[in-house]
Every structure is written in structure tokens, then in C-alpha cells.
Coordinates of C-alpha atoms in Angstrom, one line a residue:
X201 CA 12.0 10.5 3.7
X202 CA 13.1 6.8 3.5
X203 CA 12.8 4.9 0.3
X204 CA 10.9 1.7 0.6
X205 CA 12.3 -1.3 -1.3
X206 CA 10.0 -3.9 -2.5
X207 CA 7.0 -1.6 -2.9
X208 CA 7.7 1.4 -5.1
X209 CA 7.7 -0.4 -8.5
X210 CA 4.2 -1.8 -7.8
X211 CA 2.9 1.6 -6.8
X212 CA 4.2 3.2 -10.0
X213 CA 2.9 0.4 -12.2
X214 CA -0.6 0.5 -10.8
X215 CA -1.0 4.1 -12.1
X216 CA -1.6 2.3 -15.3
X217 CA -0.5 4.7 -18.1
X218 CA 2.7 6.2 -19.5
X219 CA 1.7 9.9 -18.8
X220 CA 3.1 9.7 -15.3
X221 CA 6.4 8.4 -16.5
X222 CA 6.5 11.1 -19.2
X223 CA 5.9 13.7 -16.5
X224 CA 8.8 12.3 -14.4
X225 CA 11.1 12.4 -17.5
X226 CA 10.1 16.1 -18.0
X227 CA 10.7 16.8 -14.4
X228 CA 14.2 15.2 -14.6
X229 CA 15.0 17.3 -17.7
X230 CA 13.9 20.5 -15.9
X231 CA 16.0 19.6 -12.8
X232 CA 19.0 18.8 -15.0
X233 CA 18.8 22.2 -16.6
X234 CA 18.3 23.9 -13.2
X235 CA 21.5 22.2 -12.0
X236 CA 23.5 23.7 -14.9
X237 CA 22.1 27.1 -14.3
X238 CA 22.7 27.0 -10.6
X239 CA 26.2 25.7 -11.1
X240 CA 27.0 28.6 -13.4
X241 CA 25.6 31.1 -10.9
X242 CA 26.8 29.7 -7.6
X243 CA 29.6 27.1 -8.3
X244 CA 29.4 23.4 -7.7
X245 CA 29.6 23.4 -3.9
X246 CA 26.7 25.7 -3.1
X247 CA 23.8 24.3 -1.1
X248 CA 21.2 25.2 -3.7
X249 CA 23.2 23.3 -6.4
X250 CA 23.6 20.2 -4.2
X251 CA 19.9 20.3 -3.1
X252 CA 18.9 20.4 -6.8
X253 CA 21.2 17.5 -7.7
X254 CA 19.8 15.4 -4.9
X255 CA 16.3 16.1 -6.1
X256 CA 17.4 15.0 -9.6
X257 CA 18.8 11.8 -8.1
X258 CA 15.5 11.0 -6.4
X259 CA 13.7 11.5 -9.8
X260 CA 16.2 9.4 -11.8
X261 CA 16.1 6.3 -9.6
X262 CA 12.4 5.5 -10.1
X263 CA 13.0 5.9 -13.8
X264 CA 15.7 3.3 -13.6
X265 CA 18.3 5.7 -15.1
X266 CA 20.8 4.0 -12.8
X267 CA 24.0 4.7 -14.7
X268 CA 23.2 8.4 -14.8
X269 CA 22.3 8.3 -11.1
X270 CA 25.5 6.5 -10.2
X271 CA 27.6 9.1 -12.1
X272 CA 25.8 12.0 -10.4
X273 CA 26.2 10.5 -6.9
X274 CA 29.9 9.9 -7.5
X275 CA 30.2 13.5 -8.5
X276 CA 28.4 15.0 -5.4
X277 CA 29.3 12.4 -2.7
X278 CA 32.6 14.1 -1.7
X279 CA 30.8 17.5 -1.5
X280 CA 27.9 16.0 0.5
X281 CA 30.3 14.2 2.9
X282 CA 32.1 17.5 3.5
X283 CA 28.8 19.3 4.2
X284 CA 27.7 16.4 6.4
X285 CA 24.3 16.4 8.1
X286 CA 21.2 15.9 5.9
X287 CA 23.2 16.3 2.7
X288 CA 25.4 13.3 3.4
X289 CA 22.5 11.2 4.7
X290 CA 20.3 11.9 1.6
X291 CA 23.3 11.1 -0.6
X292 CA 24.2 7.7 1.0
X293 CA 20.5 6.7 1.2
X294 CA 20.2 7.4 -2.6
X295 CA 23.4 5.5 -3.2
X296 CA 22.2 2.4 -1.3
X297 CA 18.9 2.4 -3.2
X298 CA 20.7 2.8 -6.5
X299 CA 23.0 -0.1 -5.6
X300 CA 20.0 -2.3 -4.7
X301 CA 18.4 -1.5 -8.1
X302 CA 21.7 -2.4 -9.8
X303 CA 21.7 -5.8 -7.9
X304 CA 24.8 -4.6 -6.0
X305 CA 23.3 -6.0 -2.8
X306 CA 26.4 -6.4 -0.7
X307 CA 27.5 -2.8 -1.4
X308 CA 23.9 -1.6 -0.6
X309 CA 24.1 -3.4 2.8
X310 CA 27.4 -1.7 3.7
X311 CA 25.8 1.7 3.0
X312 CA 22.6 0.9 4.9
X313 CA 24.7 0.0 7.9
X314 CA 26.5 3.3 7.6
X315 CA 23.1 5.1 7.4
X316 CA 21.9 3.3 10.5
X317 CA 25.0 4.4 12.4
X318 CA 24.4 8.0 11.4
X319 CA 20.7 8.3 11.9
X320 CA 19.8 5.4 14.2
X321 CA 17.4 2.6 13.6
X322 CA 14.0 3.1 11.9
X323 CA 11.3 0.8 10.7
X324 CA 11.7 1.8 7.0
X325 CA 15.5 1.5 7.1
X326 CA 15.4 -1.9 8.8
X327 CA 12.8 -3.1 6.3
X328 CA 15.1 -2.0 3.4
X329 CA 18.0 -3.9 5.1
X330 CA 15.8 -7.0 5.5
X331 CA 14.9 -6.9 1.8
X332 CA 18.6 -6.6 0.9
X333 CA 19.6 -9.5 3.2
X334 CA 16.9 -11.6 1.6
X335 CA 18.2 -10.7 -1.9
X336 CA 21.7 -12.1 -0.9
X337 CA 20.1 -15.2 0.5
X338 CA 20.8 -14.5 4.2
X339 CA 17.3 -15.4 5.2
X340 CA 18.0 -15.5 9.0
X341 CA 19.3 -11.9 9.0
X342 CA 16.4 -10.9 6.8
X343 CA 13.9 -12.3 9.3
X344 CA 15.7 -10.6 12.2
X345 CA 15.5 -7.2 10.5
X346 CA 11.9 -7.6 9.4
X347 CA 11.1 -8.5 13.0
X348 CA 13.0 -5.5 14.4
X349 CA 11.3 -3.3 11.8
X350 CA 7.9 -4.4 13.3
X351 CA 9.1 -3.7 16.8
X352 CA 10.2 -0.2 15.8
X353 CA 6.9 0.4 14.0
X354 CA 5.2 -0.4 17.3
X355 CA 7.3 2.2 19.0
X356 CA 6.1 4.9 16.6
X357 CA 8.9 4.7 13.9
X358 CA 7.7 5.4 10.3
X359 CA 7.1 2.3 8.2
X360 CA 4.5 0.2 6.5
X361 CA 3.1 -2.9 8.2
X362 CA 2.0 -4.5 4.9
X363 CA 5.4 -4.5 3.4
X364 CA 7.1 -5.8 6.5
X365 CA 4.7 -8.6 7.0
X366 CA 4.9 -9.6 3.4
X367 CA 8.7 -9.6 3.4
X368 CA 8.8 -11.7 6.6
X369 CA 6.2 -14.1 5.3
X370 CA 8.1 -14.6 2.0
X371 CA 11.3 -15.3 3.9
X372 CA 9.5 -18.0 5.9
X373 CA 8.2 -19.4 2.6
X374 CA 11.7 -19.5 1.2
X375 CA 12.7 -21.4 4.4
X376 CA 9.9 -23.9 3.6
X377 CA 8.2 -22.9 6.8
X378 CA 4.8 -22.7 5.1
X379 CA 2.5 -23.1 8.1
X380 CA 4.3 -20.3 9.9
X381 CA 4.3 -18.1 6.7
X382 CA 0.6 -18.3 6.0
X383 CA -0.7 -16.2 9.0
X384 CA 2.0 -13.7 8.4
X385 CA 1.1 -13.3 4.7
X386 CA -2.6 -13.1 5.7
X387 CA -1.7 -10.2 8.0
X388 CA 0.2 -8.5 5.2
X389 CA -2.9 -8.8 2.9
X390 CA -5.2 -7.3 5.6
X391 CA -2.8 -4.4 6.3
X392 CA -2.6 -3.5 2.6
X393 CA -6.5 -3.5 2.4
X394 CA -6.7 -1.3 5.4
X395 CA -4.0 1.1 4.1
X396 CA -5.6 1.4 0.7
X397 CA -9.1 1.6 2.1
X398 CA -10.6 -0.9 -0.3
X399 CA -10.2 -4.5 -1.1
X400 CA -9.1 -4.1 -4.7
X401 CA -7.7 -0.6 -5.1
X402 CA -4.0 -1.4 -5.4
X403 CA -1.8 -3.8 -7.2
X404 CA 0.0 -4.3 -3.8
X405 CA -3.2 -6.0 -2.6
X406 CA -3.0 -8.3 -5.6
X407 CA 0.6 -9.0 -4.9
X408 CA -0.3 -10.1 -1.3
X409 CA -3.1 -12.3 -2.7
X410 CA -0.5 -14.0 -4.9
X411 CA 1.7 -14.7 -1.9
X412 CA -1.1 -16.0 0.2
X413 CA -2.3 -18.2 -2.7
X414 CA 1.0 -19.7 -3.5
X415 CA 1.5 -20.4 0.2
X416 CA -1.8 -22.3 0.2
X417 CA -0.5 -24.1 -2.9
X418 CA 2.6 -25.2 -1.0
X419 CA 0.4 -26.5 1.8
X420 CA -1.6 -28.5 -0.8
X421 CA -4.8 -26.5 -0.1
X422 CA -5.6 -25.9 -3.7
X423 CA -9.2 -24.6 -3.5
X424 CA -7.9 -21.8 -1.1
X425 CA -5.0 -21.2 -3.5
X426 CA -7.3 -20.8 -6.5
X427 CA -9.5 -18.4 -4.6
X428 CA -6.7 -16.0 -3.8
X429 CA -5.0 -16.2 -7.3
X430 CA -8.3 -15.6 -9.0
X431 CA -8.7 -12.5 -6.9
X432 CA -5.1 -11.4 -7.8
X433 CA -5.9 -11.8 -11.5
X434 CA -9.0 -9.6 -11.1
X435 CA -7.2 -6.9 -9.2
X436 CA -4.2 -6.8 -11.5
X437 CA -6.4 -6.5 -14.5
X438 CA -8.2 -3.6 -12.8
X439 CA -5.1 -1.8 -11.4
X440 CA -2.3 -2.4 -14.0
X441 CA -4.3 -3.6 -17.0
X442 CA -4.7 -6.8 -18.9
X443 CA -1.3 -6.6 -20.6
X444 CA 0.9 -6.1 -17.6
X445 CA 3.6 -8.7 -16.7
X446 CA 2.0 -8.9 -13.3
X447 CA -1.3 -10.0 -14.9
X448 CA 0.5 -12.5 -17.1
X449 CA 2.3 -14.1 -14.2
X450 CA -0.9 -14.4 -12.2
X451 CA -2.8 -16.0 -15.1
X452 CA 0.1 -18.5 -15.5
X453 CA -0.1 -19.4 -11.8
X454 CA -3.9 -19.8 -12.0
X455 CA -3.6 -22.1 -15.0
X456 CA -1.0 -24.2 -13.1
X457 CA -3.4 -24.6 -10.1
X458 CA -6.3 -25.7 -12.3
X459 CA -4.0 -28.3 -14.0
X460 CA -3.0 -29.5 -10.5
X461 CA -6.7 -30.0 -9.8
X462 CA -7.2 -31.8 -13.1
X463 CA -9.4 -29.0 -14.5
X464 CA -7.8 -28.8 -17.9
X465 CA -10.7 -26.9 -19.5
X466 CA -10.3 -24.1 -16.9
X467 CA -6.5 -24.2 -17.1
X468 CA -6.0 -23.9 -20.8
X469 CA -7.6 -20.4 -21.4
X470 CA -5.6 -18.9 -18.5
X471 CA -2.3 -20.4 -19.7
X472 CA -3.0 -19.4 -23.3
X473 CA -3.7 -15.8 -22.2
X474 CA -0.5 -15.7 -20.1
X475 CA 1.6 -17.0 -23.0
X476 CA 0.1 -14.6 -25.5
X477 CA 0.9 -11.7 -23.1
X478 CA 4.5 -12.9 -22.8
X479 CA 5.0 -13.3 -26.5
X480 CA 3.6 -9.8 -27.2
X481 CA 6.1 -8.2 -24.8
X482 CA 9.5 -6.8 -25.8
X483 CA 11.2 -9.0 -23.2
X484 CA 10.1 -12.6 -23.1
X485 CA 10.0 -13.8 -19.5
X486 CA 10.4 -17.6 -19.2
X487 CA 9.4 -17.7 -15.6
X488 CA 5.7 -17.1 -16.6
X489 CA 5.8 -20.0 -19.0
X490 CA 7.5 -22.3 -16.5
X491 CA 5.1 -21.2 -13.7
X492 CA 2.2 -22.4 -15.9
X493 CA 3.7 -25.9 -16.1
X494 CA 2.9 -28.4 -13.3
X495 CA 5.9 -29.9 -11.5

């Protein structure tokens, strides 16, 4: 199945506790041991060995064990290329996703194009390519691929409307086309709600509220902006907890909006909470602090 960029991290974080990560680490250890045993029994080129290695890769990437992933892919890529078919497709797909996570966006694009040539276009693949074009600043190509992903989705190709609409809307935002972006982002929010089956059951819904709210902010429609950001804060606290960086960022934005409205008494507790969360983290994130400061 296709990886989906721009959505997986949020899905993992909304599970809310470390037990799932610990389970994935255990799974990776078991797969690593299985690879050694299968190699000893069958040799490095056997289908069972390569299948197990590809499963290990798909477990390591979400854990951000990217150096280990890269080394493993470098080892098995020649074998997968020789075998061809699903082995090579799975290998290059994993390589592209690993490159994206390592911020090697141009390298990822080359591999995504190779994947498209091998398997043909799909909505999920074109969405991934669009996110990657967006990451290198090629916003026109990003918009084109998001639009093509939507067309393919309409033709029955696998993909997620919420992620595609959100990506396209954010591209339009970055192009300062805010009035055009708003209805696209609103569609993203509606699709996430429909997919989840509730209005607050996923951090992805909160992420969409953040995007809609900040678009309203850019359009100087501050009451609507506040409404969406307040809902994002509430959903983040419910889905990822009160100490998540996602929650901290949303609180900072809410404080900034209250300041812009001249509501200092409402702004201060939100900004204070955002800053306290940032200071308590292992990695201090200045963007949250800066987002709380009015321009």
C-alpha cells in the first residue's frame, strides 16, 4: 500500500501514549532477529529474507530510525532490482519515503517519478509527489499534482480527500491566494470529519481547523479565526494531550489572535501555557514563541 506523506505523524501522535511506540520497537527487534535467522537458513537473496527486510523497513521508517533504514535499503536495493516486480516497487517506495523524512526532497522526487513510471499514476502517489514539490518550494507543480490526485480519486484510485484538499489549500495560502484557499481548506476539514465519523475524534481534524483558522486570520476575519483555533486547541488536548507540541502551537496562535483583537486578558493565559509547554520540552521550538507574538 502507498505511504501517505503529511498525515502519518499526526495519526501516530493522536494515539496519545508511548505503549504503541514501544510495541513498534519490539516488532522491529523481532523482525531484525527474523532477518538474521532467515539469512542463515536461506541466504541473502531468498524471497523470504527480502520480504522480511522490507517489513522491517516499513516498521523502522515511522520510528524515524532513518539511518538504519537507509543502510538496510542500500543493502537490499540491488537484490530487489534484480528480482523486479513488487520487490523493487516496495523498495523504491520505501526509499522515497525515507528520503522525504531525511529532507532529501529532490532525491525523493526522482524516485517518485520512477515509481510512477513503473506502476502508473495513483491518487496517493501524486499526493506524495505534491507534498514533496511543496517542500522544495515548487508551488505550481505541487498544485498541479494535488489537482491530478483529486481527479484520480474521482476515477476510483486510492487516496484520501482530506489530505489532498488540505495540501492544495495550504499551497494556495503560501501563494497568498487566501480567498481561493479558504473553501478548499473548509472542504478538507469536512472530509476529515466524515472520514473519522466524529467532529473531534482525530488530531487531523484539529490540524484542519488550524489551517482554516489561520486562513481566516490572513483574511482579517478574526472572530472566525478564533472560533476555529479554539476548536483546534480543544481537539488537540483531547486527542494528543495537554503537553503535545501540537497543543502548544495552537495555544500560541490563539493567544496571538486575542492580542490582535486587543483582548489581552484572554491572550495572556494561552500564551503563558504555550510557553510553559515549550520550556518543559527537551527541544525548545522558537516558532511557537514567535507565533504568539503579533506582527
